PDB file of C-alpha atoms in Angstrom:
ATOM      1  CA  MET X   1       2.404 105.907  47.885  1.00 43.00           C
ATOM      2  CA  GLY X   2       3.892 102.420  48.261  1.00 52.00           C
ATOM      3  CA  ARG X   3       2.333  99.383  46.655  1.00 50.00           C
ATOM      4  CA  GLU X   4       1.193  98.122  50.057  1.00 50.00           C
ATOM      5  CA  SER X   5      -0.811 101.369  50.473  1.00 73.00           C
ATOM      6  CA  MET X   6      -2.753 100.906  47.227  1.00 92.00           C
ATOM      7  CA  ILE X   7      -6.166  99.282  47.184  1.00 97.00           C
ATOM      8  CA  GLU X   8      -8.084  97.557  44.408  1.00 98.00           C
ATOM      9  CA  THR X   9     -11.837  98.041  44.250  1.00 98.00           C
ATOM     10  CA  LEU X  10     -13.570  94.702  43.754  1.00 98.00           C
ATOM     11  CA  SER X  11     -17.112  96.063  44.009  1.00 98.00           C
ATOM     12  CA  GLU X  12     -19.064  99.103  45.149  1.00 98.00           C
ATOM     13  CA  THR X  13     -22.841  99.055  45.587  1.00 98.00           C
ATOM     14  CA  LYS X  14     -25.267 101.680  46.836  1.00 98.00           C
ATOM     15  CA  SER X  15     -27.117 100.677  50.010  1.00 98.00           C
ATOM     16  CA  HIS X  16     -29.061 102.750  52.540  1.00 98.00           C
ATOM     17  CA  SER X  17     -27.938 105.852  50.605  1.00 98.00           C
ATOM     18  CA  GLY X  18     -24.295 104.939  51.265  1.00 98.00           C
ATOM     19  CA  ILE X  19     -21.714 102.785  49.501  1.00 98.00           C
ATOM     20  CA  GLN X  20     -20.921  99.188  50.398  1.00 98.00           C
ATOM     21  CA  GLY X  21     -17.541  98.336  48.946  1.00 98.00           C
ATOM     22  CA  VAL X  22     -15.232  95.342  48.828  1.00 98.00           C
ATOM     23  CA  TYR X  23     -11.506  95.974  48.388  1.00 98.00           C
ATOM     24  CA  ARG X  24      -8.185  94.140  48.181  1.00 98.00           C
ATOM     25  CA  HIS X  25      -4.605  95.166  48.823  1.00 98.00           C
ATOM     26  CA  GLU X  26      -1.148  93.644  49.099  1.00 98.00           C
ATOM     27  CA  SER X  27      -0.451  93.438  52.809  1.00 98.00           C
ATOM     28  CA  LYS X  28       3.084  94.171  53.942  1.00 97.00           C
ATOM     29  CA  THR X  29       2.215  92.675  57.343  1.00 98.00           C
ATOM     30  CA  THR X  30       0.970  89.265  56.196  1.00 98.00           C
ATOM     31  CA  GLY X  31       2.855  89.134  52.909  1.00 98.00           C
ATOM     32  CA  THR X  32      -0.391  88.182  51.134  1.00 98.00           C
ATOM     33  CA  PRO X  33      -3.327  89.841  49.395  1.00 98.00           C
ATOM     34  CA  MET X  34      -5.969  90.791  51.958  1.00 98.00           C
ATOM     35  CA  THR X  35      -9.637  91.477  51.201  1.00 98.00           C
ATOM     36  CA  PHE X  36     -11.905  93.636  53.358  1.00 98.00           C
ATOM     37  CA  SER X  37     -15.248  95.412  53.108  1.00 98.00           C
ATOM     38  CA  VAL X  38     -16.171  98.971  54.063  1.00 98.00           C
ATOM     39  CA  PHE X  39     -19.595 100.587  54.323  1.00 99.00           C
ATOM     40  CA  VAL X  40     -19.468 104.378  54.062  1.00 98.00           C
ATOM     41  CA  PRO X  41     -22.789 106.092  54.850  1.00 98.00           C
ATOM     42  CA  ASP X  42     -23.965 109.155  52.989  1.00 97.00           C
ATOM     43  CA  HIS X  43     -22.157 112.208  54.363  1.00 96.00           C
ATOM     44  CA  ARG X  44     -21.023 115.736  53.585  1.00 93.00           C
ATOM     45  CA  PRO X  45     -17.988 115.672  51.245  1.00 90.00           C
ATOM     46  CA  THR X  46     -15.554 117.130  53.777  1.00 91.00           C
ATOM     47  CA  HIS X  47     -16.967 115.351  56.844  1.00 94.00           C
ATOM     48  CA  LYS X  48     -14.892 112.727  58.690  1.00 97.00           C
ATOM     49  CA  LEU X  49     -16.883 109.847  60.204  1.00 98.00           C
ATOM     50  CA  PRO X  50     -16.292 107.575  63.194  1.00 98.00           C
ATOM     51  CA  VAL X  51     -15.304 104.018  62.356  1.00 98.00           C
ATOM     52  CA  LEU X  52     -16.447 100.677  63.791  1.00 98.00           C
ATOM     53  CA  THR X  53     -14.289  97.629  63.010  1.00 98.00           C
ATOM     54  CA  TYR X  54     -15.973  94.208  63.103  1.00 99.00           C
ATOM     55  CA  LEU X  55     -13.899  91.025  63.500  1.00 99.00           C
ATOM     56  CA  SER X  56     -15.440  87.802  62.248  1.00 98.00           C
ATOM     57  CA  GLY X  57     -15.317  84.278  63.637  1.00 98.00           C
ATOM     58  CA  LEU X  58     -13.955  80.891  62.654  1.00 98.00           C
ATOM     59  CA  THR X  59     -14.352  79.890  58.974  1.00 97.00           C
ATOM     60  CA  CYS X  60     -15.543  83.395  58.053  1.00 98.00           C
ATOM     61  CA  ASP X  61     -14.135  86.121  55.856  1.00 98.00           C
ATOM     62  CA  HIS X  62     -15.302  89.696  55.192  1.00 98.00           C
ATOM     63  CA  SER X  63     -18.359  88.492  53.277  1.00 98.00           C
ATOM     64  CA  ASN X  64     -20.249  86.824  56.137  1.00 98.00           C
ATOM     65  CA  VAL X  65     -21.071  89.965  58.078  1.00 98.00           C
ATOM     66  CA  THR X  66     -21.201  92.081  54.928  1.00 98.00           C
ATOM     67  CA  GLU X  67     -23.962  89.930  53.467  1.00 98.00           C
ATOM     68  CA  LYS X  68     -25.752  88.742  56.625  1.00 98.00           C
ATOM     69  CA  GLY X  69     -24.914  91.157  59.449  1.00 98.00           C
ATOM     70  CA  GLU X  70     -27.729  93.698  58.870  1.00 98.00           C
ATOM     71  CA  PHE X  71     -25.606  96.615  60.119  1.00 98.00           C
ATOM     72  CA  ARG X  72     -26.055  99.125  57.281  1.00 98.00           C
ATOM     73  CA  ALA X  73     -29.346 100.703  58.334  1.00 98.00           C
ATOM     74  CA  ALA X  74     -27.971 101.468  61.801  1.00 98.00           C
ATOM     75  CA  CYS X  75     -24.623 102.676  60.455  1.00 98.00           C
ATOM     76  CA  ALA X  76     -26.442 104.937  57.992  1.00 98.00           C
ATOM     77  CA  GLN X  77     -28.644 106.274  60.791  1.00 98.00           C
ATOM     78  CA  TYR X  78     -25.694 107.174  63.023  1.00 98.00           C
ATOM     79  CA  GLY X  79     -23.152 108.021  60.336  1.00 98.00           C
ATOM     80  CA  ILE X  80     -20.613 105.294  61.146  1.00 98.00           C
ATOM     81  CA  VAL X  81     -18.130 103.703  58.750  1.00 98.00           C
ATOM     82  CA  PHE X  82     -18.183  99.895  59.166  1.00 99.00           C
ATOM     83  CA  VAL X  83     -14.993  97.964  58.366  1.00 99.00           C
ATOM     84  CA  ALA X  84     -14.922  94.155  58.064  1.00 99.00           C
ATOM     85  CA  PRO X  85     -11.525  92.512  57.447  1.00 98.00           C
ATOM     86  CA  ASP X  86     -10.754  88.882  56.725  1.00 98.00           C
ATOM     87  CA  THR X  87      -9.983  86.472  59.558  1.00 98.00           C
ATOM     88  CA  SER X  88      -6.604  85.256  58.302  1.00 98.00           C
ATOM     89  CA  PRO X  89      -4.145  85.397  55.408  1.00 98.00           C
ATOM     90  CA  ARG X  90      -5.048  83.147  52.492  1.00 97.00           C
ATOM     91  CA  GLY X  91      -3.486  81.759  49.341  1.00 94.00           C
ATOM     92  CA  ALA X  92      -1.641  78.812  47.836  1.00 92.00           C
ATOM     93  CA  GLY X  93       1.587  79.635  49.654  1.00 93.00           C
ATOM     94  CA  VAL X  94      -0.021  80.180  53.064  1.00 98.00           C
ATOM     95  CA  ALA X  95       0.159  77.481  55.721  1.00 97.00           C
ATOM     96  CA  ASP X  96      -3.065  75.586  56.396  1.00 97.00           C
ATOM     97  CA  ALA X  97      -4.252  72.520  58.270  1.00 94.00           C
ATOM     98  CA  GLU X  98      -7.130  70.101  58.337  1.00 90.00           C
ATOM     99  CA  GLY X  99     -10.057  71.248  60.441  1.00 91.00           C
ATOM    100  CA  TYR X 100     -11.910  74.522  60.583  1.00 95.00           C
ATOM    101  CA  ASP X 101     -10.371  75.809  63.814  1.00 97.00           C
ATOM    102  CA  ILE X 102      -6.771  76.380  62.733  1.00 97.00           C
ATOM    103  CA  GLY X 103      -5.131  77.720  59.589  1.00 97.00           C
ATOM    104  CA  GLN X 104      -6.765  79.750  56.856  1.00 97.00           C
ATOM    105  CA  GLY X 105     -10.004  81.210  58.181  1.00 97.00           C
ATOM    106  CA  ALA X 106      -8.829  80.792  61.778  1.00 98.00           C
ATOM    107  CA  GLY X 107      -6.113  83.375  62.401  1.00 98.00           C
ATOM    108  CA  PHE X 108      -7.252  84.080  65.993  1.00 98.00           C
ATOM    109  CA  TYR X 109      -5.952  87.672  65.666  1.00 98.00           C
ATOM    110  CA  VAL X 110      -2.471  86.722  66.889  1.00 98.00           C
ATOM    111  CA  ASP X 111       1.034  87.361  65.601  1.00 98.00           C
ATOM    112  CA  ALA X 112       2.230  83.771  65.269  1.00 98.00           C
ATOM    113  CA  THR X 113       5.740  82.945  66.454  1.00 98.00           C
ATOM    114  CA  GLU X 114       5.870  79.252  65.508  1.00 98.00           C
ATOM    115  CA  PRO X 115       6.586  77.841  62.033  1.00 98.00           C
ATOM    116  CA  PRO X 116       4.959  77.397  59.601  1.00 98.00           C
ATOM    117  CA  TRP X 117       2.432  79.986  60.829  1.00 98.00           C
ATOM    118  CA  SER X 118       4.876  82.763  61.649  1.00 98.00           C
ATOM    119  CA  GLN X 119       5.583  83.583  58.003  1.00 97.00           C
ATOM    120  CA  HIS X 120       2.097  84.986  57.263  1.00 98.00           C
ATOM    121  CA  PHE X 121      -0.141  84.772  60.348  1.00 98.00           C
ATOM    122  CA  ARG X 122       0.266  88.288  61.762  1.00 98.00           C
ATOM    123  CA  MET X 123      -3.354  89.267  62.225  1.00 98.00           C
ATOM    124  CA  ARG X 124      -2.724  91.194  65.455  1.00 98.00           C
ATOM    125  CA  SER X 125      -0.395  93.630  63.690  1.00 98.00           C
ATOM    126  CA  TYR X 126      -2.632  93.718  60.634  1.00 98.00           C
ATOM    127  CA  ILE X 127      -5.715  94.757  62.629  1.00 98.00           C
ATOM    128  CA  GLU X 128      -3.913  97.022  65.097  1.00 98.00           C
ATOM    129  CA  ASP X 129      -1.594  98.805  62.674  1.00 97.00           C
ATOM    130  CA  GLU X 130      -1.750  98.221  58.926  1.00 98.00           C
ATOM    131  CA  LEU X 131      -5.496  98.131  58.315  1.00 98.00           C
ATOM    132  CA  PRO X 132      -6.349 101.298  60.320  1.00 98.00           C
ATOM    133  CA  ALA X 133      -3.647 103.225  58.433  1.00 97.00           C
ATOM    134  CA  LEU X 134      -4.987 101.935  55.122  1.00 98.00           C
ATOM    135  CA  ILE X 135      -8.563 102.889  56.031  1.00 98.00           C
ATOM    136  CA  ALA X 136      -7.445 106.363  57.123  1.00 97.00           C
ATOM    137  CA  ALA X 137      -5.620 106.868  53.818  1.00 97.00           C
ATOM    138  CA  HIS X 138      -8.539 105.886  51.586  1.00 97.00           C
ATOM    139  CA  PHE X 139     -11.795 106.551  53.436  1.00 98.00           C
ATOM    140  CA  PRO X 140     -13.382 109.556  55.208  1.00 98.00           C
ATOM    141  CA  VAL X 141     -12.757 108.420  58.780  1.00 98.00           C
ATOM    142  CA  ASP X 142     -11.974 110.268  61.980  1.00 97.00           C
ATOM    143  CA  GLY X 143      -9.094 108.302  63.480  1.00 93.00           C
ATOM    144  CA  ALA X 144      -9.771 109.743  66.924  1.00 95.00           C
ATOM    145  CA  ARG X 145     -13.195 108.083  67.009  1.00 98.00           C
ATOM    146  CA  GLN X 146     -12.746 104.327  66.666  1.00 98.00           C
ATOM    147  CA  SER X 147     -14.625 101.392  68.164  1.00 98.00           C
ATOM    148  CA  ILE X 148     -14.272  97.638  67.765  1.00 98.00           C
ATOM    149  CA  MET X 149     -16.560  94.618  67.997  1.00 99.00           C
ATOM    150  CA  GLY X 150     -16.598  90.990  66.915  1.00 98.00           C
ATOM    151  CA  HIS X 151     -18.240  87.577  66.982  1.00 98.00           C
ATOM    152  CA  SER X 152     -16.889  84.318  68.481  1.00 98.00           C
ATOM    153  CA  MET X 153     -13.186  84.169  67.509  1.00 98.00           C
ATOM    154  CA  GLY X 154     -13.679  87.767  66.396  1.00 98.00           C
ATOM    155  CA  GLY X 155     -15.195  88.604  69.757  1.00 98.00           C
ATOM    156  CA  HIS X 156     -11.983  87.256  71.288  1.00 98.00           C
ATOM    157  CA  GLY X 157     -10.080  89.488  68.864  1.00 98.00           C
ATOM    158  CA  ALA X 158     -12.116  92.587  69.681  1.00 98.00           C
ATOM    159  CA  LEU X 159     -11.809  92.090  73.437  1.00 98.00           C
ATOM    160  CA  THR X 160      -8.072  91.418  73.418  1.00 98.00           C
ATOM    161  CA  ILE X 161      -7.195  94.156  70.914  1.00 98.00           C
ATOM    162  CA  GLY X 162      -9.374  96.609  72.816  1.00 98.00           C
ATOM    163  CA  LEU X 163      -7.868  95.677  76.171  1.00 98.00           C
ATOM    164  CA  ARG X 164      -4.331  96.002  74.801  1.00 98.00           C
ATOM    165  CA  ASN X 165      -5.108  99.420  73.298  1.00 96.00           C
ATOM    166  CA  PRO X 166      -7.385 101.134  75.844  1.00 89.00           C
ATOM    167  CA  GLY X 167      -6.679 104.652  74.600  1.00 90.00           C
ATOM    168  CA  ARG X 168      -7.469 103.892  70.973  1.00 95.00           C
ATOM    169  CA  TYR X 169     -11.028 102.557  71.092  1.00 97.00           C
ATOM    170  CA  ARG X 170     -13.957 104.522  72.456  1.00 97.00           C
ATOM    171  CA  SER X 171     -15.922 101.294  72.980  1.00 98.00           C
ATOM    172  CA  ILE X 172     -15.583  97.507  72.764  1.00 98.00           C
ATOM    173  CA  SER X 173     -18.346  94.918  72.311  1.00 98.00           C
ATOM    174  CA  ALA X 174     -18.686  91.266  71.409  1.00 99.00           C
ATOM    175  CA  LEU X 175     -21.263  88.694  70.367  1.00 99.00           C
ATOM    176  CA  ALA X 176     -20.686  85.190  71.759  1.00 98.00           C
ATOM    177  CA  PRO X 177     -16.937  85.753  72.249  1.00 99.00           C
ATOM    178  CA  ILE X 178     -14.271  83.240  73.215  1.00 98.00           C
ATOM    179  CA  VAL X 179     -13.391  85.088  76.434  1.00 98.00           C
ATOM    180  CA  ALA X 180     -10.655  82.798  77.811  1.00 98.00           C
ATOM    181  CA  PRO X 181      -8.967  80.825  75.017  1.00 98.00           C
ATOM    182  CA  SER X 182      -6.282  79.619  77.435  1.00 98.00           C
ATOM    183  CA  GLN X 183      -9.013  77.633  79.202  1.00 98.00           C
ATOM    184  CA  VAL X 184     -10.940  76.102  76.282  1.00 98.00           C
ATOM    185  CA  PRO X 185     -10.214  73.551  73.519  1.00 98.00           C
ATOM    186  CA  TRP X 186     -10.326  76.016  70.603  1.00 98.00           C
ATOM    187  CA  GLY X 187      -7.740  78.175  72.304  1.00 98.00           C
ATOM    188  CA  HIS X 188      -5.514  75.295  73.399  1.00 98.00           C
ATOM    189  CA  LYS X 189      -5.281  74.125  69.801  1.00 98.00           C
ATOM    190  CA  ALA X 190      -4.811  77.516  68.130  1.00 98.00           C
ATOM    191  CA  LEU X 191      -2.610  79.272  70.668  1.00 98.00           C
ATOM    192  CA  GLY X 192      -0.439  76.193  71.101  1.00 98.00           C
ATOM    193  CA  ALA X 193       0.103  75.940  67.362  1.00 98.00           C
ATOM    194  CA  TYR X 194       0.637  79.640  66.691  1.00 98.00           C
ATOM    195  CA  LEU X 195       2.577  80.596  69.847  1.00 98.00           C
ATOM    196  CA  GLY X 196       4.120  77.379  71.169  1.00 98.00           C
ATOM    197  CA  ASP X 197       3.918  75.761  74.576  1.00 96.00           C
ATOM    198  CA  ASP X 198       4.800  78.779  76.734  1.00 95.00           C
ATOM    199  CA  ARG X 199       1.438  79.651  78.237  1.00 97.00           C
ATOM    200  CA  ASP X 200       2.724  82.978  79.496  1.00 97.00           C
ATOM    201  CA  ALA X 201       2.890  84.030  75.831  1.00 97.00           C
ATOM    202  CA  TRP X 202      -0.773  83.128  75.444  1.00 98.00           C
ATOM    203  CA  ARG X 203      -1.904  85.679  78.031  1.00 98.00           C
ATOM    204  CA  ALA X 204      -1.665  88.620  75.608  1.00 98.00           C
ATOM    205  CA  TYR X 205      -4.359  86.883  73.540  1.00 98.00           C
ATOM    206  CA  ASP X 206      -6.770  86.007  76.346  1.00 98.00           C
ATOM    207  CA  ALA X 207      -9.253  88.644  77.565  1.00 98.00           C
ATOM    208  CA  VAL X 208      -9.638  87.132  81.031  1.00 98.00           C
ATOM    209  CA  ALA X 209      -5.858  86.808  81.443  1.00 98.00           C
ATOM    210  CA  LEU X 210      -5.311  90.380  80.240  1.00 98.00           C
ATOM    211  CA  ILE X 211      -7.749  91.652  82.865  1.00 98.00           C
ATOM    212  CA  GLU X 212      -6.042  89.516  85.499  1.00 98.00           C
ATOM    213  CA  ASP X 213      -2.768  91.131  84.375  1.00 98.00           C
ATOM    214  CA  ARG X 214      -4.261  94.606  84.983  1.00 97.00           C
ATOM    215  CA  ALA X 215      -5.472  95.582  81.515  1.00 98.00           C
ATOM    216  CA  ARG X 216      -8.331  98.018  82.076  1.00 97.00           C
ATOM    217  CA  VAL X 217     -11.134  99.668  80.108  1.00 97.00           C
ATOM    218  CA  ASP X 218     -14.186 101.443  81.493  1.00 97.00           C
ATOM    219  CA  GLU X 219     -16.859  99.121  80.128  1.00 98.00           C
ATOM    220  CA  LEU X 220     -17.653  96.192  77.846  1.00 98.00           C
ATOM    221  CA  LEU X 221     -20.836  95.008  76.128  1.00 98.00           C
ATOM    222  CA  VAL X 222     -21.397  91.284  75.451  1.00 98.00           C
ATOM    223  CA  ASP X 223     -24.445  89.423  74.144  1.00 98.00           C
ATOM    224  CA  GLN X 224     -24.574  85.638  74.286  1.00 98.00           C
ATOM    225  CA  GLY X 225     -27.245  83.232  73.064  1.00 98.00           C
ATOM    226  CA  SER X 226     -28.527  80.752  75.645  1.00 98.00           C
ATOM    227  CA  ALA X 227     -28.945  78.044  72.966  1.00 98.00           C
ATOM    228  CA  ASP X 228     -25.429  78.505  71.586  1.00 98.00           C
ATOM    229  CA  GLN X 229     -23.973  75.043  70.993  1.00 98.00           C
ATOM    230  CA  PHE X 230     -20.507  76.273  72.027  1.00 98.00           C
ATOM    231  CA  LEU X 231     -21.576  78.091  75.193  1.00 98.00           C
ATOM    232  CA  ASP X 232     -20.422  75.735  77.931  1.00 98.00           C
ATOM    233  CA  GLU X 233     -17.269  74.237  76.422  1.00 98.00           C
ATOM    234  CA  GLN X 234     -15.731  76.981  74.269  1.00 98.00           C
ATOM    235  CA  LEU X 235     -17.176  80.398  75.212  1.00 98.00           C
ATOM    236  CA  ARG X 236     -17.692  80.404  79.007  1.00 98.00           C
ATOM    237  CA  PRO X 237     -18.788  84.043  79.420  1.00 98.00           C
ATOM    238  CA  GLY X 238     -19.039  83.612  83.184  1.00 98.00           C
ATOM    239  CA  LEU X 239     -15.236  83.729  83.326  1.00 98.00           C
ATOM    240  CA  LEU X 240     -15.323  87.224  81.847  1.00 98.00           C
ATOM    241  CA  ARG X 241     -18.016  88.296  84.288  1.00 98.00           C
ATOM    242  CA  GLU X 242     -15.916  87.130  87.225  1.00 98.00           C
ATOM    243  CA  ALA X 243     -12.772  88.843  85.916  1.00 98.00           C
ATOM    244  CA  CYS X 244     -14.597  92.125  85.301  1.00 98.00           C
ATOM    245  CA  GLU X 245     -16.188  92.031  88.759  1.00 98.00           C
ATOM    246  CA  ARG X 246     -12.784  91.602  90.376  1.00 98.00           C
ATOM    247  CA  ALA X 247     -11.254  94.379  88.242  1.00 98.00           C
ATOM    248  CA  GLY X 248     -14.099  96.877  88.555  1.00 98.00           C
ATOM    249  CA  ILE X 249     -14.840  96.898  84.813  1.00 98.00           C
ATOM    250  CA  ALA X 250     -18.484  97.635  84.000  1.00 98.00           C
ATOM    251  CA  LEU X 251     -19.604  94.628  81.969  1.00 98.00           C
ATOM    252  CA  THR X 252     -23.067  94.402  80.438  1.00 98.00           C
ATOM    253  CA  LEU X 253     -23.428  90.675  79.733  1.00 98.00           C
ATOM    254  CA  THR X 254     -26.846  89.570  78.489  1.00 98.00           C
ATOM    255  CA  LEU X 255     -27.862  85.951  77.960  1.00 98.00           C
ATOM    256  CA  GLN X 256     -30.329  86.126  75.092  1.00 98.00           C
ATOM    257  CA  GLU X 257     -32.888  83.363  75.527  1.00 98.00           C
ATOM    258  CA  GLY X 258     -33.123  80.798  72.723  1.00 98.00           C
ATOM    259  CA  TYR X 259     -30.518  82.265  70.375  1.00 98.00           C
ATOM    260  CA  ASP X 260     -27.711  80.161  68.896  1.00 98.00           C
ATOM    261  CA  HIS X 261     -24.248  81.015  67.492  1.00 98.00           C
ATOM    262  CA  SER X 262     -25.327  81.902  63.960  1.00 98.00           C
ATOM    263  CA  TYR X 263     -25.893  85.093  61.995  1.00 98.00           C
ATOM    264  CA  TYR X 264     -29.574  84.839  62.916  1.00 98.00           C
ATOM    265  CA  PHE X 265     -28.350  85.725  66.414  1.00 98.00           C
ATOM    266  CA  ILE X 266     -25.780  88.285  65.238  1.00 98.00           C
ATOM    267  CA  SER X 267     -28.167  90.142  62.941  1.00 98.00           C
ATOM    268  CA  THR X 268     -30.812  90.336  65.676  1.00 98.00           C
ATOM    269  CA  PHE X 269     -28.588  92.312  68.024  1.00 98.00           C
ATOM    270  CA  MET X 270     -26.309  94.092  65.552  1.00 98.00           C
ATOM    271  CA  ALA X 271     -28.309  97.343  65.482  1.00 98.00           C
ATOM    272  CA  GLU X 272     -28.274  97.512  69.295  1.00 98.00           C
ATOM    273  CA  HIS X 273     -24.500  97.178  69.297  1.00 98.00           C
ATOM    274  CA  VAL X 274     -24.094  99.851  66.623  1.00 98.00           C
ATOM    275  CA  ALA X 275     -26.310 102.208  68.645  1.00 98.00           C
ATOM    276  CA  TRP X 276     -24.294 101.491  71.812  1.00 98.00           C
ATOM    277  CA  HIS X 277     -21.060 102.290  69.990  1.00 98.00           C
ATOM    278  CA  ALA X 278     -22.620 105.397  68.431  1.00 98.00           C
ATOM    279  CA  ALA X 279     -23.387 106.832  71.864  1.00 98.00           C
ATOM    280  CA  ARG X 280     -19.727 106.442  72.811  1.00 98.00           C
ATOM    281  CA  LEU X 281     -18.427 107.755  69.500  1.00 97.00           C
ATOM    282  CA  ASN X 282     -20.268 111.027  70.089  1.00 90.00           C
ATOM    283  CA  VAL X 283     -22.572 110.775  67.099  1.00 83.00           C
TER     284      VAL X 283
END
C-alpha cells in the first residue's frame, strides 16, 4: 500500500452507537495533507454500507458539519456512512489570497489550471477519484451505493460533480447551493482565478450550464432559506429551476421561510436530506 493510501487517525469517538472519526492522509492529488471525517454507524462486521459524501461551503473544513450538522442520528437510523472532506488544500506552501472567497477554504471543487492555484488546487479530482478510493480501502462501504450533497459552495460542488457523474451517484441534494457560478460574483472571482478568462472552461463547474449542455440526472433535491443573506446576489436558485424545467429534470426546490445561510438552517433540514438519500440508496 503506497504512502498516499495510508491514513492517520486523529480521533475516534463513539456517537449514536457508531464511530465518528477524523483522519488525515498525504494526498497524491493535491500534494498536501488532507483531513476528513467519517461517521460509521453500528453494523454487522461483514456488512458493507452505503455512503453519503457532504461537501462544505466557503471558509469551512470537515469540522463544521461534523460538529454542527446533526446528521449522525439519521445516518445511524438508516445505516449510512457519512464522509466530510475539507474544502481545499491547506498549508504553508499552498497558495492563498486575502478574502474568504478564494484560496485556502475556498477550493470551489475545481481542478485549477492557472498559477499559482494549479499546483495544489485539484479538488475536483480529489473528490471524484482519490477520496472515494481511500474511503473504499479503509471503511466498510458499498461503492455501488453512493450519494452526494453539500451546502453553498459545497452545494455547487455536489450538483456539478453529480451532474458530471450521473451513473455514480444514486442521489444528489443541496442546501442553499451556488447554482450558477458563471452568473454571480463569487463564481466570477473564483472561476476566473482558478480557470482563467475562457468562460467555456467554466461551464464544467456550473450546474445550470451543465444542464444547458445536456448533463442529465433523474432528480435533484434543494432546500433554500428565504432569509438567506446571499439568496438574491450569489445563489439564485430560480436559475436552476428554469434549467431543470427546460431539461425535464425533476427538481424539488423548497424555499424554507425565515431560515438563513447558517448551520441553524443546515441542521434543521439535514435529517430530511439523509432520509431522502436513504430511500434512493435502498436502505
